[in-house]
mmCIF file of C-alpha atoms in Angstrom:
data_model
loop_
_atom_site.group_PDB
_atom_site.id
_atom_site.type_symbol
_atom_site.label_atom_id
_atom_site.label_comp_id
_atom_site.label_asym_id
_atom_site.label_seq_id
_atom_site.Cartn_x
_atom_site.Cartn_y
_atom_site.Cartn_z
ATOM 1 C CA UNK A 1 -1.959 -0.575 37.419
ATOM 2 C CA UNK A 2 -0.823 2.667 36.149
ATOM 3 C CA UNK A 3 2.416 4.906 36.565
ATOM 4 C CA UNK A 4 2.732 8.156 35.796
ATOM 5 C CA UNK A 5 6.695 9.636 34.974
ATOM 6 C CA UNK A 6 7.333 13.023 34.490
ATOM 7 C CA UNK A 7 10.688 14.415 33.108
ATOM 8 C CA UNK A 8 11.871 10.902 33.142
ATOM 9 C CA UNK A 9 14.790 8.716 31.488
ATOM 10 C CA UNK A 10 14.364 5.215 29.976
ATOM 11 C CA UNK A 11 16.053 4.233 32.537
ATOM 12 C CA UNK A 12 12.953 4.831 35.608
ATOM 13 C CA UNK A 13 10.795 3.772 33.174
ATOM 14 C CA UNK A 14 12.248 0.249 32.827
ATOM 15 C CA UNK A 15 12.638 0.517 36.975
ATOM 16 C CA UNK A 16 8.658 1.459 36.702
ATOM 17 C CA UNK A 17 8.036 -1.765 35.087
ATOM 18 C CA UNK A 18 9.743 -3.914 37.113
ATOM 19 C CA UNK A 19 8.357 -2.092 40.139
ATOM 20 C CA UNK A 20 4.685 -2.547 38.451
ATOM 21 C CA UNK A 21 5.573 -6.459 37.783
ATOM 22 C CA UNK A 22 5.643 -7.537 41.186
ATOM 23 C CA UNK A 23 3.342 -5.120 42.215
ATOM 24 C CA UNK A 24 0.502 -7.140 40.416
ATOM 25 C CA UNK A 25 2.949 -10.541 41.403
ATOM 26 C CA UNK A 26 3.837 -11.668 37.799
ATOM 27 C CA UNK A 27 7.948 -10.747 37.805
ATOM 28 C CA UNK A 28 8.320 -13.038 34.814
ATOM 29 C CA UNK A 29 8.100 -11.441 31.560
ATOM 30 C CA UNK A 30 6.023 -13.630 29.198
ATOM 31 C CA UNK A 31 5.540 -11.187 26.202
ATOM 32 C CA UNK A 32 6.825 -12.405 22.705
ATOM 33 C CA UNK A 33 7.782 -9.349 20.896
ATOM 34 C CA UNK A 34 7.421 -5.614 21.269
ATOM 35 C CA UNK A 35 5.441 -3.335 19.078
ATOM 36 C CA UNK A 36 6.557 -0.104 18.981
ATOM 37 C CA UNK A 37 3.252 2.422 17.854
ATOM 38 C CA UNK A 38 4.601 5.623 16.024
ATOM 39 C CA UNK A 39 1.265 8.595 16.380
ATOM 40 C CA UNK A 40 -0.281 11.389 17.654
ATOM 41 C CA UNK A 41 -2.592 12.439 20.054
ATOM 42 C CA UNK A 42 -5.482 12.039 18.510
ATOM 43 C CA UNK A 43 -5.001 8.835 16.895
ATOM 44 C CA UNK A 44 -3.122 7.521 20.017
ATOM 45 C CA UNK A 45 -6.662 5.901 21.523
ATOM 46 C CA UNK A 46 -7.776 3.855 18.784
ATOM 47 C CA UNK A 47 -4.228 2.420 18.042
ATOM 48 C CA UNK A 48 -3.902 1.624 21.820
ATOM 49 C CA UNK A 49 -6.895 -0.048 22.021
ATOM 50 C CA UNK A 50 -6.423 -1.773 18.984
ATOM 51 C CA UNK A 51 -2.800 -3.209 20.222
ATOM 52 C CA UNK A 52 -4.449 -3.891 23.125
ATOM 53 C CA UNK A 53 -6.934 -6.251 21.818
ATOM 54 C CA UNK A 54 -4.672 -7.878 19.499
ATOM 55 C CA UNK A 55 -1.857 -8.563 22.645
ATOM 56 C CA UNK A 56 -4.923 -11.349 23.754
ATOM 57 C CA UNK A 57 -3.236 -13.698 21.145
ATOM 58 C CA UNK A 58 -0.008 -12.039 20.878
ATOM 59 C CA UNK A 59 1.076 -10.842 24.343
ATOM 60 C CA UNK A 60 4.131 -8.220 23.076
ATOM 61 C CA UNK A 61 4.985 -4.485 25.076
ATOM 62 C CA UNK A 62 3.517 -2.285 23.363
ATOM 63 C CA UNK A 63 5.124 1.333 23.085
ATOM 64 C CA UNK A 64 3.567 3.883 22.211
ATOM 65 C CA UNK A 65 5.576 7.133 21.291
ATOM 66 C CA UNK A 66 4.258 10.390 20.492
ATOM 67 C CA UNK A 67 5.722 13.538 19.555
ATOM 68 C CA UNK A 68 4.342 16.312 20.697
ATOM 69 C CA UNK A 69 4.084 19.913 19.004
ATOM 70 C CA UNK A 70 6.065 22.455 20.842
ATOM 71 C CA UNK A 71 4.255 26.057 20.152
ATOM 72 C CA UNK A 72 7.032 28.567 21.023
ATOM 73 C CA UNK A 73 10.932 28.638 20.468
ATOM 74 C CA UNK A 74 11.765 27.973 23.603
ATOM 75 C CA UNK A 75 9.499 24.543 24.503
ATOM 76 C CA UNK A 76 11.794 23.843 21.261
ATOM 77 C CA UNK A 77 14.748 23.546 22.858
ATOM 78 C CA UNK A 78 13.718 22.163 25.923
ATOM 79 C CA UNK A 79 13.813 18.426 25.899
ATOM 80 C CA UNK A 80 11.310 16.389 28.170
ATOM 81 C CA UNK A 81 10.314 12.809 28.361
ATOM 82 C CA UNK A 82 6.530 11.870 30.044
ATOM 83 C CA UNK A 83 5.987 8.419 30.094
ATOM 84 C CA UNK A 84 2.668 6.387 31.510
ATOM 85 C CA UNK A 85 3.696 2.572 32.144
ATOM 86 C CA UNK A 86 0.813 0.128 32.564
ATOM 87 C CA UNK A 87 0.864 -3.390 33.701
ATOM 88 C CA UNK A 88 -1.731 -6.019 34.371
ATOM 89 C CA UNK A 89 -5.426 -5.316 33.664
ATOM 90 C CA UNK A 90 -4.643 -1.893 32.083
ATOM 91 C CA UNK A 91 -2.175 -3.327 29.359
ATOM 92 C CA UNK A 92 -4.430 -6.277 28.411
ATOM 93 C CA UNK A 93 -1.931 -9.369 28.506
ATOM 94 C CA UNK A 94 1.571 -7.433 28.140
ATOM 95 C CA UNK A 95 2.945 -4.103 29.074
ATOM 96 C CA UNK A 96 2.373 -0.752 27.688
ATOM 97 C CA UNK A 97 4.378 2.415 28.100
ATOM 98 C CA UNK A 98 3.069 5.565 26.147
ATOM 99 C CA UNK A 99 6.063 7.892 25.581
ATOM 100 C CA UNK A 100 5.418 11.846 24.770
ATOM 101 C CA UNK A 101 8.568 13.373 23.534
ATOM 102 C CA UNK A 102 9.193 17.307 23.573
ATOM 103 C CA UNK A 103 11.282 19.162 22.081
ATOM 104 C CA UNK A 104 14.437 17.934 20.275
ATOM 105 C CA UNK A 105 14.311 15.056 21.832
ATOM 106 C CA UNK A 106 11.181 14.154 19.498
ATOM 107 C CA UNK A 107 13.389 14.082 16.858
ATOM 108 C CA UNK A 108 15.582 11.534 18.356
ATOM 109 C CA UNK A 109 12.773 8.824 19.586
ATOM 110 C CA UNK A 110 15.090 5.971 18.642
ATOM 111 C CA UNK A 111 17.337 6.421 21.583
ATOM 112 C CA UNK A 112 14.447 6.336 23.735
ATOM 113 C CA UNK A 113 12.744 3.189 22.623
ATOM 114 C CA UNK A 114 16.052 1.501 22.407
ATOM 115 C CA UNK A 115 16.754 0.914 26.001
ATOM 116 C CA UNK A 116 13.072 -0.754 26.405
ATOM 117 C CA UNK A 117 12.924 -3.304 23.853
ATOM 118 C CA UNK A 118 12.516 -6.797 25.014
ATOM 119 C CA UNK A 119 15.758 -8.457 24.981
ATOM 120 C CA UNK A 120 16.387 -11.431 22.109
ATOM 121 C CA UNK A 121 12.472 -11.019 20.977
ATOM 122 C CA UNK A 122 11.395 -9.343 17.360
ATOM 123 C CA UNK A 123 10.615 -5.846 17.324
ATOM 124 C CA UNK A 124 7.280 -4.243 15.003
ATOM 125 C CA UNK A 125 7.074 -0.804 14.331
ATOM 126 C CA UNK A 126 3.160 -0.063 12.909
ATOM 127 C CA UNK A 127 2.777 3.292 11.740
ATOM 128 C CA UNK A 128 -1.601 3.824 11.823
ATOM 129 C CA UNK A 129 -1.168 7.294 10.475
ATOM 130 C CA UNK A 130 1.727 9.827 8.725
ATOM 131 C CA UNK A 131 3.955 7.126 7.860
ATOM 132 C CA UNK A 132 7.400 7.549 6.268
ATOM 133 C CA UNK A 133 7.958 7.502 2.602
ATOM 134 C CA UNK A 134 10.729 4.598 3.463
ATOM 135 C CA UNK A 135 9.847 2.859 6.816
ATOM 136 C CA UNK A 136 13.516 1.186 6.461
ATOM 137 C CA UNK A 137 15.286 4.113 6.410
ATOM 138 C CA UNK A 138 13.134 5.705 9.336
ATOM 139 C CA UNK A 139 15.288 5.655 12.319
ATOM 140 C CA UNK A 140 12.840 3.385 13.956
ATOM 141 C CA UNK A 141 11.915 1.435 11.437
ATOM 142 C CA UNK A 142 15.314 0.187 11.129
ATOM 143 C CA UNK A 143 15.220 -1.162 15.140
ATOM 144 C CA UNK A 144 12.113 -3.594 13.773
ATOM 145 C CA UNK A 145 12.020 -7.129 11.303
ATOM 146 C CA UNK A 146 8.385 -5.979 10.534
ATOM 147 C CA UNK A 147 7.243 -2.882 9.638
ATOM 148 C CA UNK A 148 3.477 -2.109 9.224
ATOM 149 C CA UNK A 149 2.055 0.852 7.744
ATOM 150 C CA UNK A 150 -1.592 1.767 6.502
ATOM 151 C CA UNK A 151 -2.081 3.754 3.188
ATOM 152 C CA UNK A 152 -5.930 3.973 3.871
ATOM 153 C CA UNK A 153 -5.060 7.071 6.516
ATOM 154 C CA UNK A 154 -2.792 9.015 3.662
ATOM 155 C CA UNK A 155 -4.501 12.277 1.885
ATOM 156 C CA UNK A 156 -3.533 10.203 -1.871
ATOM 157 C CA UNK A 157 -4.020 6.660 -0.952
ATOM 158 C CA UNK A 158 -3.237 5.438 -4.837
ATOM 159 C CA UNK A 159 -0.295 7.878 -5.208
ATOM 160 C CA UNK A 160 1.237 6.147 -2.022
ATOM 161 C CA UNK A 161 0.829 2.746 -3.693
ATOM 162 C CA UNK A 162 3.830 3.964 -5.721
ATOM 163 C CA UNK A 163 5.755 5.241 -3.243
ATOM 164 C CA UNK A 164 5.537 1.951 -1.460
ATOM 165 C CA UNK A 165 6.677 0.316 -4.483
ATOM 166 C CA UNK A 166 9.661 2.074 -5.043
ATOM 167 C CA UNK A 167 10.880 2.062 -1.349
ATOM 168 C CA UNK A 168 9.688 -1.616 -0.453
ATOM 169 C CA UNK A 169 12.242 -3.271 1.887
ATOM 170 C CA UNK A 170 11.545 -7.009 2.701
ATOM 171 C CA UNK A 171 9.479 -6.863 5.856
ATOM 172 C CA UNK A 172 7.416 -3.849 4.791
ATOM 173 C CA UNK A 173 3.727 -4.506 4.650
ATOM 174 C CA UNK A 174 0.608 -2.402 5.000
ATOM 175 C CA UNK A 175 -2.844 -2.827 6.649
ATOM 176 C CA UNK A 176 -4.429 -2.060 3.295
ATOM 177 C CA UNK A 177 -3.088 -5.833 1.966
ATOM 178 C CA UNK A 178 -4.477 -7.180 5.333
ATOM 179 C CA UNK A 179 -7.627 -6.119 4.000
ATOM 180 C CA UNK A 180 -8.054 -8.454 1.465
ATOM 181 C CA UNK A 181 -6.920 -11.236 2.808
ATOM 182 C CA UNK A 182 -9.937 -13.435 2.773
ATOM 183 C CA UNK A 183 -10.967 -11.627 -1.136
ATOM 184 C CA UNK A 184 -8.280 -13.545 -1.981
ATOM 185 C CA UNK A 185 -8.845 -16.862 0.069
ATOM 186 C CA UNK A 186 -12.020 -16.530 -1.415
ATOM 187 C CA UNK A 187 -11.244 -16.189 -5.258
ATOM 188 C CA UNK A 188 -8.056 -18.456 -4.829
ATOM 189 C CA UNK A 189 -10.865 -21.039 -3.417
ATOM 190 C CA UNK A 190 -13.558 -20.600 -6.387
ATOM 191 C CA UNK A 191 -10.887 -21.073 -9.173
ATOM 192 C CA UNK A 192 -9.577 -24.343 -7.613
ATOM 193 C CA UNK A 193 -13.469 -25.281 -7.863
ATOM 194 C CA UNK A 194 -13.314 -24.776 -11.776
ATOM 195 C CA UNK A 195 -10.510 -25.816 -14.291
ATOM 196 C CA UNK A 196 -10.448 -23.022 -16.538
ATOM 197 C CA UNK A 197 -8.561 -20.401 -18.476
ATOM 198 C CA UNK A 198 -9.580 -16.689 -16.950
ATOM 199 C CA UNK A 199 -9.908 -13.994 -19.821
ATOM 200 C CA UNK A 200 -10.730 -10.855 -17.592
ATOM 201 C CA UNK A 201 -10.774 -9.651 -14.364
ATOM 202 C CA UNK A 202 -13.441 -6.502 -13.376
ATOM 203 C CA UNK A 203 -12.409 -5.304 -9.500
ATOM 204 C CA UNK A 204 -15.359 -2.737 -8.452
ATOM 205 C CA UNK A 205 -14.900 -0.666 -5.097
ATOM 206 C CA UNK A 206 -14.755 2.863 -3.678
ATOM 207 C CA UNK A 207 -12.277 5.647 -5.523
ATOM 208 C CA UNK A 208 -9.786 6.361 -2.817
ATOM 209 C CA UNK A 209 -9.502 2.740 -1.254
ATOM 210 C CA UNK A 210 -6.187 1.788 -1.858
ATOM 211 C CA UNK A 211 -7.171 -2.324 -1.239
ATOM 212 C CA UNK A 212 -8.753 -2.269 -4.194
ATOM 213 C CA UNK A 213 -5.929 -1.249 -6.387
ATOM 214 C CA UNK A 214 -3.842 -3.904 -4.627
ATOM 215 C CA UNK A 215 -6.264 -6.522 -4.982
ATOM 216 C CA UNK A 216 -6.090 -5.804 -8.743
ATOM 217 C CA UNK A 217 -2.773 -5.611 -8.952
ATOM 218 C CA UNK A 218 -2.266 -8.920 -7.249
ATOM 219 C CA UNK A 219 -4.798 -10.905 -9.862
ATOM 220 C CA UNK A 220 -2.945 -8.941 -12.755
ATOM 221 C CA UNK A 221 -0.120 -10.014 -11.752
ATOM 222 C CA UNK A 222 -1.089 -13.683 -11.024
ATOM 223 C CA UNK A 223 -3.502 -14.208 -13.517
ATOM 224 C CA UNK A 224 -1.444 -12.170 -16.490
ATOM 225 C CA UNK A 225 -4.368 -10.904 -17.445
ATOM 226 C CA UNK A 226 -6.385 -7.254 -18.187
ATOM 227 C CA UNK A 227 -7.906 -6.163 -15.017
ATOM 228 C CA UNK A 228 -10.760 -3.248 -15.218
ATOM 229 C CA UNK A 229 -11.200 -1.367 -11.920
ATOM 230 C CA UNK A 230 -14.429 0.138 -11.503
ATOM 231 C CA UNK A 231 -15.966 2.365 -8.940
ATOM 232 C CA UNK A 232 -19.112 1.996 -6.539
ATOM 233 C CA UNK A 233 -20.453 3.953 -3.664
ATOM 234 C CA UNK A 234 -18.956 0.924 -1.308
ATOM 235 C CA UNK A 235 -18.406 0.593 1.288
ATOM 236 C CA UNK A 236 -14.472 -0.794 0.678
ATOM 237 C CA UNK A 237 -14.403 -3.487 -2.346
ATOM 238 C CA UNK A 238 -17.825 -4.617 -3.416
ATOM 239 C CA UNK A 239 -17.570 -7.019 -6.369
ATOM 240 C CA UNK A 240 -15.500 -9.196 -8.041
ATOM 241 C CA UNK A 241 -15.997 -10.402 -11.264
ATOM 242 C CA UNK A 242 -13.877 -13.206 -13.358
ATOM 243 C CA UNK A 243 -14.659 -13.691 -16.678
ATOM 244 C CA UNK A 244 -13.058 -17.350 -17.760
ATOM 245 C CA UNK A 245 -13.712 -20.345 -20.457
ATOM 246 C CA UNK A 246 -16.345 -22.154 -18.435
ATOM 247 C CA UNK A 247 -17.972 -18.901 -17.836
ATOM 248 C CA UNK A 248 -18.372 -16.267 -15.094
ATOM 249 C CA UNK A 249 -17.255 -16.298 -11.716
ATOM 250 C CA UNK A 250 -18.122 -13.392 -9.354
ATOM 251 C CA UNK A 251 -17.777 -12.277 -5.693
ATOM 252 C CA UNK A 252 -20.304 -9.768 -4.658
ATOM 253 C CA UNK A 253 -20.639 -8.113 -1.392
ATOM 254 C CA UNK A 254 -23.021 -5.144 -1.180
ATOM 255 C CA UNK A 255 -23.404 -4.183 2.209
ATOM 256 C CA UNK A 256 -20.218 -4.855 3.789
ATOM 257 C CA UNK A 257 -20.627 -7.778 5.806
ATOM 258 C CA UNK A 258 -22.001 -11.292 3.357
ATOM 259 C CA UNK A 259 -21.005 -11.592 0.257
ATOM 260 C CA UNK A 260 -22.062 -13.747 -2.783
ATOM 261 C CA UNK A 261 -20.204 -16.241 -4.462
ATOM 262 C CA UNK A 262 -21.623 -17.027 -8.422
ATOM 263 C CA UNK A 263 -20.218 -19.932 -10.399
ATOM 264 C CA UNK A 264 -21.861 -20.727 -13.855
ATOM 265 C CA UNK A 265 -23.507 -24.153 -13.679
ATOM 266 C CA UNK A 266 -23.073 -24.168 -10.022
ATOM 267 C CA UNK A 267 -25.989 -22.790 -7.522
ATOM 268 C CA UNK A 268 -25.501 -19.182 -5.251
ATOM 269 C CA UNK A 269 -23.601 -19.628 -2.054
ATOM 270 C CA UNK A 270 -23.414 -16.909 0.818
ATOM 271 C CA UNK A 271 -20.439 -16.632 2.230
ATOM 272 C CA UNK A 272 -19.229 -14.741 5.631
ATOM 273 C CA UNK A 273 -16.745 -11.592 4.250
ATOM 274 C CA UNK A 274 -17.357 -8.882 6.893
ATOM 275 C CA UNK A 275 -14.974 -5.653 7.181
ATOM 276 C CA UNK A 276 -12.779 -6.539 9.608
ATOM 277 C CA UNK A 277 -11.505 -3.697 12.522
ATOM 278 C CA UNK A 278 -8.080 -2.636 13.426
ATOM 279 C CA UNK A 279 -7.151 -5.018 15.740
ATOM 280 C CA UNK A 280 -7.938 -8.382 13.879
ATOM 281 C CA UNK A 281 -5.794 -6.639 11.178
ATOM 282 C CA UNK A 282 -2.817 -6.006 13.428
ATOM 283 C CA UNK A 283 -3.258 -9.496 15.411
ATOM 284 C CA UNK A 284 -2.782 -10.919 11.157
ATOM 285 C CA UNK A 285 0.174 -9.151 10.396
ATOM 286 C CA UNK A 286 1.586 -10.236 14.311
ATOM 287 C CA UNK A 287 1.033 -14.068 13.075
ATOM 288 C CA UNK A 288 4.122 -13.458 10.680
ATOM 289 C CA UNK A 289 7.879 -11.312 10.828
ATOM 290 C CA UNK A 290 8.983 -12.887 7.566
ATOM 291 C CA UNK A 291 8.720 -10.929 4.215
ATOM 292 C CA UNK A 292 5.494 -11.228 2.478
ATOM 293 C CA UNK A 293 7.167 -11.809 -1.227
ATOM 294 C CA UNK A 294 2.978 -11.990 -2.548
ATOM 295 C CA UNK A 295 2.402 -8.391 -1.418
ATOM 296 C CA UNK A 296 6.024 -7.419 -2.766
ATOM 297 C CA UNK A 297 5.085 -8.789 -6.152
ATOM 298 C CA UNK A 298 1.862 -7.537 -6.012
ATOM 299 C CA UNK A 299 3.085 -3.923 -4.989
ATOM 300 C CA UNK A 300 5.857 -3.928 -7.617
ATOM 301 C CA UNK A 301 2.982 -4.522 -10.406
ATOM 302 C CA UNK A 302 2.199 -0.898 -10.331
ATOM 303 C CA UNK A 303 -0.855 1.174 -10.159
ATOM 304 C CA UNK A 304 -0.019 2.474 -13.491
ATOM 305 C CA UNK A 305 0.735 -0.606 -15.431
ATOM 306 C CA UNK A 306 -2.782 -1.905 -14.154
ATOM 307 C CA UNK A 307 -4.165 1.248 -15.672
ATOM 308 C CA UNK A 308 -2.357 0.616 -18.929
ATOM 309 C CA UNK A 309 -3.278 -2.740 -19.157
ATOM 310 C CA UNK A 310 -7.207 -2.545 -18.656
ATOM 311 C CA UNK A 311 -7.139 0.704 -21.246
ATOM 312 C CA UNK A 312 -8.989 0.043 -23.923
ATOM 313 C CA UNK A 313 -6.815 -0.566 -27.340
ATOM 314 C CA UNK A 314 -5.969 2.764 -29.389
ATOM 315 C CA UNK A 315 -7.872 3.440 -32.688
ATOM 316 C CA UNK A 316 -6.161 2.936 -35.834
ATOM 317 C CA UNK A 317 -4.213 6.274 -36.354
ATOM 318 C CA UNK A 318 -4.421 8.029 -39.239
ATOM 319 C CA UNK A 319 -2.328 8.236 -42.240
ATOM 320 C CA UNK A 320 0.343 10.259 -41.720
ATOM 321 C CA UNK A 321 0.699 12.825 -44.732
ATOM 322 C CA UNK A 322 4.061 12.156 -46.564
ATOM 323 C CA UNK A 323 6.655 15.278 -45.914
ATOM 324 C CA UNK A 324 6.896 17.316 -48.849
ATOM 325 C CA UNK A 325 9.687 17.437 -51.225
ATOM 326 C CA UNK A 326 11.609 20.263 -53.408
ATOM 327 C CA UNK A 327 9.281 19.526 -56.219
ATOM 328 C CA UNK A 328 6.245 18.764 -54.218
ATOM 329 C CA UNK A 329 6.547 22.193 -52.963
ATOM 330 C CA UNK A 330 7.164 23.862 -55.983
ATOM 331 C CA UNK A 331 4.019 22.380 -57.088
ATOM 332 C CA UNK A 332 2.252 23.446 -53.982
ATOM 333 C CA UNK A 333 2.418 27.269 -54.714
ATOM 334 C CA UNK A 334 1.001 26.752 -58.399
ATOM 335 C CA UNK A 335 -2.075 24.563 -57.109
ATOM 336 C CA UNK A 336 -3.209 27.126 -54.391
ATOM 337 C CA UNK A 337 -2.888 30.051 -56.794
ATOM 338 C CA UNK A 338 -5.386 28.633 -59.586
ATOM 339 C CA UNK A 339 -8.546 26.569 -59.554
ATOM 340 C CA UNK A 340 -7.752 22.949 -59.772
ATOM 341 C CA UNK A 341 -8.120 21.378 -63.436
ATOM 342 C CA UNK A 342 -11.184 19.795 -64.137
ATOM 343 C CA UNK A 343 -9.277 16.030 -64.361
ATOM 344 C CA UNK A 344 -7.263 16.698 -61.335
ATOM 345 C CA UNK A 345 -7.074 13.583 -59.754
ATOM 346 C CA UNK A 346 -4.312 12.114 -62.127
ATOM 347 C CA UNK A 347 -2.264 15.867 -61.717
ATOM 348 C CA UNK A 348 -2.470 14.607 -57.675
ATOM 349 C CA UNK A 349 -1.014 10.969 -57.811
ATOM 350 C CA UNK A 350 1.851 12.301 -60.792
ATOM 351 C CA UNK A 351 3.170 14.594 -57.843
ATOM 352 C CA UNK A 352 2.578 11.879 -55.142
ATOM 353 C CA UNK A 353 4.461 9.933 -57.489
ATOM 354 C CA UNK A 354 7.480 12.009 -57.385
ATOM 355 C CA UNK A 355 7.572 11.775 -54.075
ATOM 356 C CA UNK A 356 10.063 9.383 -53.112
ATOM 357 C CA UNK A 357 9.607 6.974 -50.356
ATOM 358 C CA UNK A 358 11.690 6.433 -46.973
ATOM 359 C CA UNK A 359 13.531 3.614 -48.129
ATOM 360 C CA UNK A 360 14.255 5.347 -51.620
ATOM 361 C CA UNK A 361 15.220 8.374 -49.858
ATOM 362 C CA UNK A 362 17.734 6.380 -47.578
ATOM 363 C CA UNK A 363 19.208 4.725 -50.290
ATOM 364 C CA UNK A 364 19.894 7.662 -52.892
ATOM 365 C CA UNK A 365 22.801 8.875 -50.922
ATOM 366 C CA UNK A 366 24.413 5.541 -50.979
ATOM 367 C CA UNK A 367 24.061 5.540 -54.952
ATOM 368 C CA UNK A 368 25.592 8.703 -55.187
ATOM 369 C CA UNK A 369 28.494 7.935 -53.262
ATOM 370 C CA UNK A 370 28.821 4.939 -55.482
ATOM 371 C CA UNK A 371 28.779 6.695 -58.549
ATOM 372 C CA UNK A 372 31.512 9.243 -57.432
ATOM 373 C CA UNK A 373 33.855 6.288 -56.134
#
């Protein structure tokens, strides 16, 4: 069932779902949380749809608000509210309200999605695309225990990383960590298989996938050791490799779907690791509203300490030439104005030998000051 509002309130839209309720004769709410979708037209569909799956284990109300773009100055400062309120069939096993907000009253969406929360349940705000810098401090985010973002949709997926890092609030977590969920299962799983000591970690993948850097960061910070992240045409993470005192352990999944798990000593197995869609990853992150400290820690490793720890070791630098002295320099002049001597070697270390060393040169003041006292 489907009701359409134009120039509403919050207020007929709550009376809308009531009215809807016992049109379809269910006037008992039985949803467990509402999830409150922050995007824009043309991501609104696939979020929807993905909510809508994932409300089959988790039945929530699901609102959906979008701002729209007013074109000229005056659709600016007129304020409207559209709402569409489904129930039953159309909502899959909750209630959904899509809200389009004109005008200023886009930039106060808080007040609007307020009134329609489910009373005494937990609120998630999921963000699938132009998230905030600090989903805390966003005026909705702060209405929600859980707030779910995805870095895979941002223009610099790595550079976000560190954004995240620096504004993580407990119940922050992103749909790139529910990505690797069963990588880590997986590896977590293989090492329990084998007592050993692991040496180095190589984490291969696409460039801009942000899962892989968090993957990496996770084992570098678990395993405290030098992680190398490499790049392959995909698609997402393709291979993991573990290099340890028994010998090598690797996860590698070429195609997207099965995957290979390699022990040394220990015959191939083929294990199920499929790219998972939208709505399994949302229905994951529904299972739990308390902070995820392993993706905090993980996070908080940095995408540029991983970098510095799996660079390879500087070369020896070279010797740095000893600053000249008074008498050095006088020297200097004479030596570029005539050939050098035909035993010049032992003219070379006398005037190296006059120069004085750091510690000599720190000390000479002190004598001087001693001999004048």
């Amino acid at each position: 069932m489907k009701i359409d509002l134009t120039d509403t309130t919050a207020g007929k839209v709550n009376k809308a779902l009531v009215q809807g309720r016992r049109a379809i004769g269910t006037p008992a709410v039985g949803m467990v949380l509402t999830l409150v979708i922050v995007t824009d037209e043309e991501n609104a569909y696939d979020a929807l749809k993905a909510a809508g799956d994932a409300s089959h284990e988790h039945p929530s109300r699901t609102l959906v608000v979008i701002r729209r773009v007013s074109r000229s100055p005056r659709d600016r400062t007129a304020s409207r509210l559209d709402a569409e309120v489904r129930v039953g069939a159309d909502a899959g096993s909750g209630e959904t309200v899509i809200l389009r907000l004109y005008g200023e009253v886009a930039d106060h969406a808080d007040s609007v999605v307020l009134p329609l929360l489910l009373p005494d349940a937990p609120v998630v705000v999921w963000w699938p695309v132009n998230a905030p810098l600090d989903p805390a401090k966003d005026p909705l985010g702060a209405l929600a225990q859980r707030r779910v973002t995805d870095t895979y949709s941002s223009e610099q997926p790595v550079r976000e990383l560190s954004a995240r890092a620096d504004a993580y609030t407990p119940g922050d977590t992103d749909l790139s960590w529910t990505r690797i969920t069963p990588w880590r299962s997986m590896l977590a799983a293989a090492l329990d298989q084998v007592v050993c000591e692991v040496k180095a970690v190589e984490v291969e993948g696409e460039e801009f996938n942000p899962s892989c850097e968090l993957l990496a960061m996770w084992l570098a910070d678990r395993l405290d050791v030098p992680v190398k992240r490499s790049l392959s045409a995909g698609p997402g993470l393709t291979a993991v490799r573990l290099d340890t005192s028994e010998g090598a352990i690797a996860l590698d999944r070429a195609d997207g779907s099965l995957a290979t798990l390699s022990i040394d000593g220990q015959p191939d197995r083929a294990v199920a690791l499929k790219r998972r869609d939208t709505a399994e990853l949302i229905a994951e992150e529904l299972r739990r509203l308390d902070p995820d400290d392993t993706y905090a820690s993980a996070l908080r490793f940095g995408v540029e300490r991983l970098n510095a720890s799996a660079a390879p070791a500087p070369a020896a630098a070279a010797a740095v030439p000893v600053p000249a002295t008074p008498a050095a320099a006088q020297a200097a002049p004479a030596a570029q104005g005539s050939e050098p001597p035909a035993k010049g070697e032992p003219a070379v270390e006398a005037a190296a030998a006059e120069v004085p060393t750091p510690e000599a040169a720190a000390k000479e003041p002190l004598k001087k000051r001693a001999k004048a006292t």
